[in-house]
PDB file of C-alpha atoms in Angstrom:
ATOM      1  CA  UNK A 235       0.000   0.000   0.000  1.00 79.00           C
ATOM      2  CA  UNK A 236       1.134   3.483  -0.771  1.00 81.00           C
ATOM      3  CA  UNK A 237       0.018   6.476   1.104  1.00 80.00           C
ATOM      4  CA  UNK A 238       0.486  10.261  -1.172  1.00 79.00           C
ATOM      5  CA  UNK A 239      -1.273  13.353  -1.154  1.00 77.00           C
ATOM      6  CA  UNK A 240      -4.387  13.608  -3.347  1.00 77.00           C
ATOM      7  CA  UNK A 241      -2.178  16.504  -5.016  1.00 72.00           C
ATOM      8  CA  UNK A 242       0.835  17.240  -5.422  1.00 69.00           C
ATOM      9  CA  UNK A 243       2.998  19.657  -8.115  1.00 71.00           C
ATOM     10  CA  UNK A 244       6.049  20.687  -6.962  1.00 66.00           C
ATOM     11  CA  UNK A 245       8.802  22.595  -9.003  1.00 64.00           C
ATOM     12  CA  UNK A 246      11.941  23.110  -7.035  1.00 61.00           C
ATOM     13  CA  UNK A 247      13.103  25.650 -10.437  1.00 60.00           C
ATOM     14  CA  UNK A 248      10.666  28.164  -9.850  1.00 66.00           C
ATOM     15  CA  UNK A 249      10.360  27.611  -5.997  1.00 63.00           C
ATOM     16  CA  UNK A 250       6.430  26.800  -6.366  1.00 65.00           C
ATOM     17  CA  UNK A 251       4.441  24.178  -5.385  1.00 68.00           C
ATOM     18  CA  UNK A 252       0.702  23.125  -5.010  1.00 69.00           C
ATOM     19  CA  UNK A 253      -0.701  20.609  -2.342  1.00 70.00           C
ATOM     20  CA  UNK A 254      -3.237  19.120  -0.945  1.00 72.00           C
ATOM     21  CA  UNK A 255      -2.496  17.503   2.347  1.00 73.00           C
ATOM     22  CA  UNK A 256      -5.129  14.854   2.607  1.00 79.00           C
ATOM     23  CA  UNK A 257      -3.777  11.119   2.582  1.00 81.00           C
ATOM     24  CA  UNK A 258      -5.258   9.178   0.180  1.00 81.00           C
ATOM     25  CA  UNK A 259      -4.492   5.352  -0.121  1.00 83.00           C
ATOM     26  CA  UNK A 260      -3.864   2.822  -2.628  1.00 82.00           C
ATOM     27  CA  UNK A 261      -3.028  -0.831  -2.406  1.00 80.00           C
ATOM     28  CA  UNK A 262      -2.546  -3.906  -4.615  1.00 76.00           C
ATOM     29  CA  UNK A 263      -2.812  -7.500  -3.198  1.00 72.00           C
ATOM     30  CA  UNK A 264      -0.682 -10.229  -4.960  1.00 68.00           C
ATOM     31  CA  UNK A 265      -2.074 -13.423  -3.983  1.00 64.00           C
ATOM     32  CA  UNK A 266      -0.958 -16.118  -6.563  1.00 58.00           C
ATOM     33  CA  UNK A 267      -2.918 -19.399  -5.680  1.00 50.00           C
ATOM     34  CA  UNK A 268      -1.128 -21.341  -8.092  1.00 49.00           C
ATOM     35  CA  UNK A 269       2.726 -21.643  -8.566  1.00 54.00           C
ATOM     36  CA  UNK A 270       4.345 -18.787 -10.588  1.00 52.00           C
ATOM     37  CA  UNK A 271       5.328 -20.615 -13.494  1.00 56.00           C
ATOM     38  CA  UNK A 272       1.733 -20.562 -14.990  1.00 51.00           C
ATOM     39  CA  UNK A 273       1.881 -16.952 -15.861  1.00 53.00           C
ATOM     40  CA  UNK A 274      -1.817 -16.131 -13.316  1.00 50.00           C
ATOM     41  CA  UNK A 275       0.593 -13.025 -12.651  1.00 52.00           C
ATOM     42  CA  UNK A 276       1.910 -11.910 -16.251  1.00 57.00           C
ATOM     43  CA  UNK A 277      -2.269 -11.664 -16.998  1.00 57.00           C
ATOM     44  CA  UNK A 278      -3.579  -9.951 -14.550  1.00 56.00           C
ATOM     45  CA  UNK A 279      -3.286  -6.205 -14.939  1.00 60.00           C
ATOM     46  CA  UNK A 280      -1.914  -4.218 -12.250  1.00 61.00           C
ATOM     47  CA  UNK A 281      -1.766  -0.343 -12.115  1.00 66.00           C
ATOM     48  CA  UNK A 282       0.561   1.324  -9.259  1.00 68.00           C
ATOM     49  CA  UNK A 283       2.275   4.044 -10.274  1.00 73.00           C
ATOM     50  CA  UNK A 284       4.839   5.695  -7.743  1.00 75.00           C
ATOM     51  CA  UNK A 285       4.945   9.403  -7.836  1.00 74.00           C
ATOM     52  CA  UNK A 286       7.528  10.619  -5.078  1.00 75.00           C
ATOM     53  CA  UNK A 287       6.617  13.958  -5.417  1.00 74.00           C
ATOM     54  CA  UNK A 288       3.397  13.082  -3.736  1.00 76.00           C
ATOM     55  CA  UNK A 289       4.188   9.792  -1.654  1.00 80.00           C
ATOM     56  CA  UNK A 290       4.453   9.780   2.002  1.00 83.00           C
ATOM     57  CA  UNK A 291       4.245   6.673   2.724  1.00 87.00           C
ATOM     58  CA  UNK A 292       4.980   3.105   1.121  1.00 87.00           C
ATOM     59  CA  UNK A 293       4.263  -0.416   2.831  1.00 89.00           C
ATOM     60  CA  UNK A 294       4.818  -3.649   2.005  1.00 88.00           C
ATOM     61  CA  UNK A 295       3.076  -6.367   3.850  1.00 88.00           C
ATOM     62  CA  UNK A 296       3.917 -10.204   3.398  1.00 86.00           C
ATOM     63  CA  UNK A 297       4.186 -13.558   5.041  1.00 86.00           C
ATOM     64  CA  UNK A 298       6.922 -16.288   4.938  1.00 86.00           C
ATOM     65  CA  UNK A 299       6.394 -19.695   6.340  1.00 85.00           C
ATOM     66  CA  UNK A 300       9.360 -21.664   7.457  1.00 84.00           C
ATOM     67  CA  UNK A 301      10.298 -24.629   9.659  1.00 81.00           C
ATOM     68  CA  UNK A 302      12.985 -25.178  12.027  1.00 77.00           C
ATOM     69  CA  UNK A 303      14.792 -28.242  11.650  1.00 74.00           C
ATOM     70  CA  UNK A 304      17.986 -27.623  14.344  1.00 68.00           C
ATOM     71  CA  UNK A 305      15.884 -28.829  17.245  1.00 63.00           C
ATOM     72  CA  UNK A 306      16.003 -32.238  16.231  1.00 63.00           C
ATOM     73  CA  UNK A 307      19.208 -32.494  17.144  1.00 63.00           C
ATOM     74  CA  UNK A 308      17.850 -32.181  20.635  1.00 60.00           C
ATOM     75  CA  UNK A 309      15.198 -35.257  20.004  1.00 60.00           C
ATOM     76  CA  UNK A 310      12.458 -32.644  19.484  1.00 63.00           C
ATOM     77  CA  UNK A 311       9.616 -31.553  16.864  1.00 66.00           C
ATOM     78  CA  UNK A 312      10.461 -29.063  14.462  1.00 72.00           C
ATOM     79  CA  UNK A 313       8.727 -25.994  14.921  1.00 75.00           C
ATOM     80  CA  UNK A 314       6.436 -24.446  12.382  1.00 82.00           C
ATOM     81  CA  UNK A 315       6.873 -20.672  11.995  1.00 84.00           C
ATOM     82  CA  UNK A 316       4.568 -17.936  10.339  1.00 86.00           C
ATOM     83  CA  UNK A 317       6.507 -14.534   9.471  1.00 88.00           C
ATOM     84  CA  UNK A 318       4.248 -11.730   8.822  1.00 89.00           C
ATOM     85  CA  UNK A 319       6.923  -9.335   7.537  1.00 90.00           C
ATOM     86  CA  UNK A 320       5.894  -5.309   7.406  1.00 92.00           C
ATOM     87  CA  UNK A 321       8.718  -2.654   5.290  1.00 92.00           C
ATOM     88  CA  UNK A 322       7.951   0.739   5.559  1.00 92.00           C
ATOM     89  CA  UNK A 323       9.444   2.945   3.333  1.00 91.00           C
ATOM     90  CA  UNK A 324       9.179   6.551   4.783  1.00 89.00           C
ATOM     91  CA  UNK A 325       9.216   9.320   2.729  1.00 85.00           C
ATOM     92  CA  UNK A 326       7.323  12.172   4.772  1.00 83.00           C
ATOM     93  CA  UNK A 327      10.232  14.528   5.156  1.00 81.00           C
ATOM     94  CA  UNK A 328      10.755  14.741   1.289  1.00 76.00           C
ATOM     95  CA  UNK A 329      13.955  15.319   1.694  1.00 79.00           C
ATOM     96  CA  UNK A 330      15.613  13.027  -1.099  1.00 79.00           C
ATOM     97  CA  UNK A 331      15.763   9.884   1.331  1.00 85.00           C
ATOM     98  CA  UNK A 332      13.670   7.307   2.320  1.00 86.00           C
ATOM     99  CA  UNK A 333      14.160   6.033   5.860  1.00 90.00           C
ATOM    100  CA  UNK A 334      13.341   2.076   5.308  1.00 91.00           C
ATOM    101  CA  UNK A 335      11.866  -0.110   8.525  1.00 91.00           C
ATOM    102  CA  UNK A 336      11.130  -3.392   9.179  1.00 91.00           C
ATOM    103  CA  UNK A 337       8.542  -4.836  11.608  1.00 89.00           C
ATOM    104  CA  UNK A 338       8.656  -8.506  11.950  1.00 87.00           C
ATOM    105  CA  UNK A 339       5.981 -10.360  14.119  1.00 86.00           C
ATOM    106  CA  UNK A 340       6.208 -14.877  15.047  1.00 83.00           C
ATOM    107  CA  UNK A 341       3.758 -17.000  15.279  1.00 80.00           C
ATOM    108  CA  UNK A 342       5.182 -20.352  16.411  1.00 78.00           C
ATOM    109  CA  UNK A 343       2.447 -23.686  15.582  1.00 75.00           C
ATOM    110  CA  UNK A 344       2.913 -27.069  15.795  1.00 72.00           C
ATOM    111  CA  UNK A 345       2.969 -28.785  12.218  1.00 74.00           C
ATOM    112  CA  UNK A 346       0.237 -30.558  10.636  1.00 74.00           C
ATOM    113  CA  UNK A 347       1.927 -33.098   8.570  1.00 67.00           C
ATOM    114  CA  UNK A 348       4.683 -34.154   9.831  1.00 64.00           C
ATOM    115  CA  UNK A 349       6.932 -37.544  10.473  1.00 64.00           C
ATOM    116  CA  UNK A 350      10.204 -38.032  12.292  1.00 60.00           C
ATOM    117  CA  UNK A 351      11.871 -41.641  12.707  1.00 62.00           C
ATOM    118  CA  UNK A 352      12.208 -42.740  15.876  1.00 56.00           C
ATOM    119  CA  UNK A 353      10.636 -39.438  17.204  1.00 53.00           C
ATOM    120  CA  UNK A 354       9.514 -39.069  20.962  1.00 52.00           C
ATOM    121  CA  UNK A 355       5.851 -37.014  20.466  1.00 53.00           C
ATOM    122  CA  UNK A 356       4.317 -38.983  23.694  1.00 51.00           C
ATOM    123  CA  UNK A 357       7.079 -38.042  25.931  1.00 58.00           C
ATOM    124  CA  UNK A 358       6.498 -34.205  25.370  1.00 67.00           C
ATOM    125  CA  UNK A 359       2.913 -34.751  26.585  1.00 72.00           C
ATOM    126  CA  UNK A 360       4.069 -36.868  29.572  1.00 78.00           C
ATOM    127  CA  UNK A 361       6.521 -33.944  30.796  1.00 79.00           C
ATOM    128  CA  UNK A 362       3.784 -31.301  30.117  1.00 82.00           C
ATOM    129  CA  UNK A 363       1.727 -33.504  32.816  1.00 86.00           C
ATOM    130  CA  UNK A 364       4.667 -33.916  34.840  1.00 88.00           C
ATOM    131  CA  UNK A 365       5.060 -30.120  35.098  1.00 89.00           C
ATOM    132  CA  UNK A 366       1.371 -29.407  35.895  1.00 90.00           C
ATOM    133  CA  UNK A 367       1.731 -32.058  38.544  1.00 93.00           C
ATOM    134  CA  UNK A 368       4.747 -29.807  39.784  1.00 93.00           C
ATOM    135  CA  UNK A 369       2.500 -26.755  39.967  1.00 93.00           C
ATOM    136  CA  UNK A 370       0.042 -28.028  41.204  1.00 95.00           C
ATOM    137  CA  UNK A 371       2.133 -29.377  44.362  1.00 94.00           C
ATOM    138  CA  UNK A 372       3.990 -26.039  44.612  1.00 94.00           C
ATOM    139  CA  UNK A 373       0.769 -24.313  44.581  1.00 95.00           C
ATOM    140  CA  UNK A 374      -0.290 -26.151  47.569  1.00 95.00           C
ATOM    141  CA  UNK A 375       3.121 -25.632  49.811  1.00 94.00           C
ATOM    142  CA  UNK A 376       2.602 -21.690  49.046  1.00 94.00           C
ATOM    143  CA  UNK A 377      -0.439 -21.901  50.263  1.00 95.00           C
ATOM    144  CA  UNK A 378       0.170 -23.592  53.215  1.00 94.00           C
ATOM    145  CA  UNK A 379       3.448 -21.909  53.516  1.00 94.00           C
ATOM    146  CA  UNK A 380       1.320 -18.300  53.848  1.00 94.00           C
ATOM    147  CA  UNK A 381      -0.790 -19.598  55.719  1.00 94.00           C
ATOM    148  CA  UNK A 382       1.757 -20.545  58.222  1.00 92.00           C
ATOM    149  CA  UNK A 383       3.241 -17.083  57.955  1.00 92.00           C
ATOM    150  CA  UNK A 384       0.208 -14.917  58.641  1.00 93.00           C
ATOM    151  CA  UNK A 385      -0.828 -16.957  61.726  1.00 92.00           C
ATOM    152  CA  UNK A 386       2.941 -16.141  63.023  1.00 90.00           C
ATOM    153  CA  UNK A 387       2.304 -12.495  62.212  1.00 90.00           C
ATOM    154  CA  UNK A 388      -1.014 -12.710  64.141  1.00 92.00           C
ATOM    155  CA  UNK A 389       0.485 -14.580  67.208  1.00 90.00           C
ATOM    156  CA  UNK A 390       3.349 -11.705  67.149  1.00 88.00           C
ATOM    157  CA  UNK A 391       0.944  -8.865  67.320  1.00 89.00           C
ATOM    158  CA  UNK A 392      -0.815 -10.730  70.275  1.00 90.00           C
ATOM    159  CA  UNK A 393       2.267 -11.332  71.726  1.00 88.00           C
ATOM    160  CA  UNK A 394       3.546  -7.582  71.017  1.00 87.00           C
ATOM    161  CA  UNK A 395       0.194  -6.408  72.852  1.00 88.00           C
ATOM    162  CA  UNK A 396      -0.153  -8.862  75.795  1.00 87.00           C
ATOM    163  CA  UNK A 397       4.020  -7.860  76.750  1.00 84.00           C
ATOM    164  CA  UNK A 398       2.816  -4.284  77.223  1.00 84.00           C
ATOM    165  CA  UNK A 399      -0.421  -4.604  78.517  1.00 83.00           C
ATOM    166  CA  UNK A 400       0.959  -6.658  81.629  1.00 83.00           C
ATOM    167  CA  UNK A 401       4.771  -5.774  81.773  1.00 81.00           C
ATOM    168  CA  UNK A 402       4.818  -2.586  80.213  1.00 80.00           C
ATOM    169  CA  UNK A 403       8.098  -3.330  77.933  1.00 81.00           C
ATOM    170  CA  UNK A 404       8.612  -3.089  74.409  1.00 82.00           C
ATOM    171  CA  UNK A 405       9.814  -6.093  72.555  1.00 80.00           C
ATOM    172  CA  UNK A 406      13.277  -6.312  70.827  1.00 83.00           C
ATOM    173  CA  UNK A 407      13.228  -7.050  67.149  1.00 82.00           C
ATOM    174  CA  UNK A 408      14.978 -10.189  67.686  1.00 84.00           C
ATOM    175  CA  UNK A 409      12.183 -11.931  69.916  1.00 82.00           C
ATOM    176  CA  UNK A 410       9.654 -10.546  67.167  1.00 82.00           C
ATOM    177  CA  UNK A 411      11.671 -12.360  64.470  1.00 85.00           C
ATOM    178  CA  UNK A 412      11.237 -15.655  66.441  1.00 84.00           C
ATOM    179  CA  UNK A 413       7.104 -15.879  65.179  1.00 86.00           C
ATOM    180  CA  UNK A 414       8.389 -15.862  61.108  1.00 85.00           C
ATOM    181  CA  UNK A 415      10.182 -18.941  60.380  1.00 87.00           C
ATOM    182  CA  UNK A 416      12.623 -17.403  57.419  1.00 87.00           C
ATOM    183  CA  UNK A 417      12.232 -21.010  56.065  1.00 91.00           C
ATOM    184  CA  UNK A 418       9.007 -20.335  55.122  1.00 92.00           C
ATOM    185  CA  UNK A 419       9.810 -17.299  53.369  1.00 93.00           C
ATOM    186  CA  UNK A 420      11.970 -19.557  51.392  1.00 94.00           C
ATOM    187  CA  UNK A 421       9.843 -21.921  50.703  1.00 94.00           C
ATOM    188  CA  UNK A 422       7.376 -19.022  49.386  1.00 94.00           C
ATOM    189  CA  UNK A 423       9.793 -17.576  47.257  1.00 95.00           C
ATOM    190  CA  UNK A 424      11.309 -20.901  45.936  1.00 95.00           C
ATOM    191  CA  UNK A 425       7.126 -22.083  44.852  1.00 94.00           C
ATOM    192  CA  UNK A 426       6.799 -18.884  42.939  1.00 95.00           C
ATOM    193  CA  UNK A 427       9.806 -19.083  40.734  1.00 95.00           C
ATOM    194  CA  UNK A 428       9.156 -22.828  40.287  1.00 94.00           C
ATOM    195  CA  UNK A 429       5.117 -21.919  39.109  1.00 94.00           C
ATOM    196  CA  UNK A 430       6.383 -18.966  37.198  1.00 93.00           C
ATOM    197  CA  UNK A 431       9.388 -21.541  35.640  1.00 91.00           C
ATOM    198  CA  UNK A 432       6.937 -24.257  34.518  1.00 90.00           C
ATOM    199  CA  UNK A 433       4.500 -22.180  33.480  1.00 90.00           C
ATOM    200  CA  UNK A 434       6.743 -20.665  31.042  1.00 86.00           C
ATOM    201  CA  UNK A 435       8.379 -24.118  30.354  1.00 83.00           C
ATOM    202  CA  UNK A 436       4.488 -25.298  29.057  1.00 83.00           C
ATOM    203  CA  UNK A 437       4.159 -22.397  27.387  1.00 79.00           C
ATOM    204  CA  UNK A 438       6.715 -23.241  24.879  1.00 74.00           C
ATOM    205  CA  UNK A 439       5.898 -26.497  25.017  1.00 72.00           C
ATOM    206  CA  UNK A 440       2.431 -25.996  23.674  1.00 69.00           C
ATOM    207  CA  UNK A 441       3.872 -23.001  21.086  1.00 63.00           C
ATOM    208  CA  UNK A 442       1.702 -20.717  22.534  1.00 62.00           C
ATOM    209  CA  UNK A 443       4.895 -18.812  23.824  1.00 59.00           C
ATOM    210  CA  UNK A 444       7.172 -17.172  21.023  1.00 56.00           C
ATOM    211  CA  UNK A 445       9.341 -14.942  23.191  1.00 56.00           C
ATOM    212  CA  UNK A 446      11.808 -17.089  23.925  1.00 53.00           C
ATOM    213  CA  UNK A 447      14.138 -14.237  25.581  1.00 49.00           C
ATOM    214  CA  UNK A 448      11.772 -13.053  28.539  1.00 49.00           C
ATOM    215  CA  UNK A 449      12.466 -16.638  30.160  1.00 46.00           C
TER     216      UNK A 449
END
């Protein structure tokens, strides 16, 4: 698609010009069902004329399909990748040059068709229901874990008040400490990062995660 003005006459010579700065729009869609060899493209007509004294913007929108073969190396399936590719060529400053960018967005799938010898499909299901089993028994020490916790918390505030309603003494940080068990806190923080971990890890398992660099 090509974004211009609706009019534009422009003669640098005599230092006039004439334009009309609404955006008008015009795109052509190439979508060859057939392979290119039986000349569906050489018939059809196309029309798209570039006139730079009135573009702004050009884009170019298209998709590339590919597979990954490396991870078989590792005893794994292939992973099936959609590309939708976006170059923008931008040409709003008219200044002679065209800054060019390029937007590139993943979409990771498993295959349809596919066969590997001696491939292990079952075993990626079996650690996907290994991991949940992991959550879900992580899940249950945090909760008990914080559970633990707050009734320490609560015992220390009773504690705190029942020391100064009857001896009139403050209580030193270090007998306050002895109500939170730190291993606990440990525990808490170790059952996050492991949900958070295998969460992830199923994520990619299941393709549904393509950014492979926030783990």
């Amino acid at each position: 698609c090509q974004y211009f003005y609706k009019r534009g006459i422009i003669s640098p010579g005599n230092d006039t010009f004439d334009i009309d700065p609404e955006i008008e729009t015009e795109c052509i869609y190439v979508e060859p069902m057939l392979p290119l060899e039986n000349g569906t493209l050489r018939k059809t007509p196309f029309n798209f004329t570039l006139d730079f004294h009135r573009l702004v913007t050009l884009k170019v929108t298209f998709k590339l399909k590919a597979i990954n073969l490396q991870t078989i190396r590792q005893h794994e399936l292939p992973d099936c990748y959609d590309f939708t590719l976006i170059i923008v060529f931008d040409n709003k400053a008219h200044s002679g040059r065209i800054k060019i960018s390029l937007d590139n967005d993943i979409a990771i799938k498993e295959c349809k068709d596919w066969h590997v010898s001696g491939s292990i499909q079952k075993n990626t299901h079996y650690m996907m229901i290994f991991d949940g089993f992991v959550i879900l028994t992580c899940l249950a020490s945090l909760i008990l874990c914080t559970r633990s916790v707050i009734k320490g918390i609560h015992l220390q505030r009773e504690f705190v008040t029942f020391f100064q309603h009857h001896y009139k003494k403050e209580v030193s940080f270090s007998d306050l400490m002895e109500f939170v068990n730190g291993w606990y806190i440990m525990i808490i923080v170790s059952d996050l990062l492991t949900i958070v971990g295998s969460t992830l890890k199923m994520e990619i398992q299941a393709k549904s995660l393509t950014s492979y660099d926030i783990c």
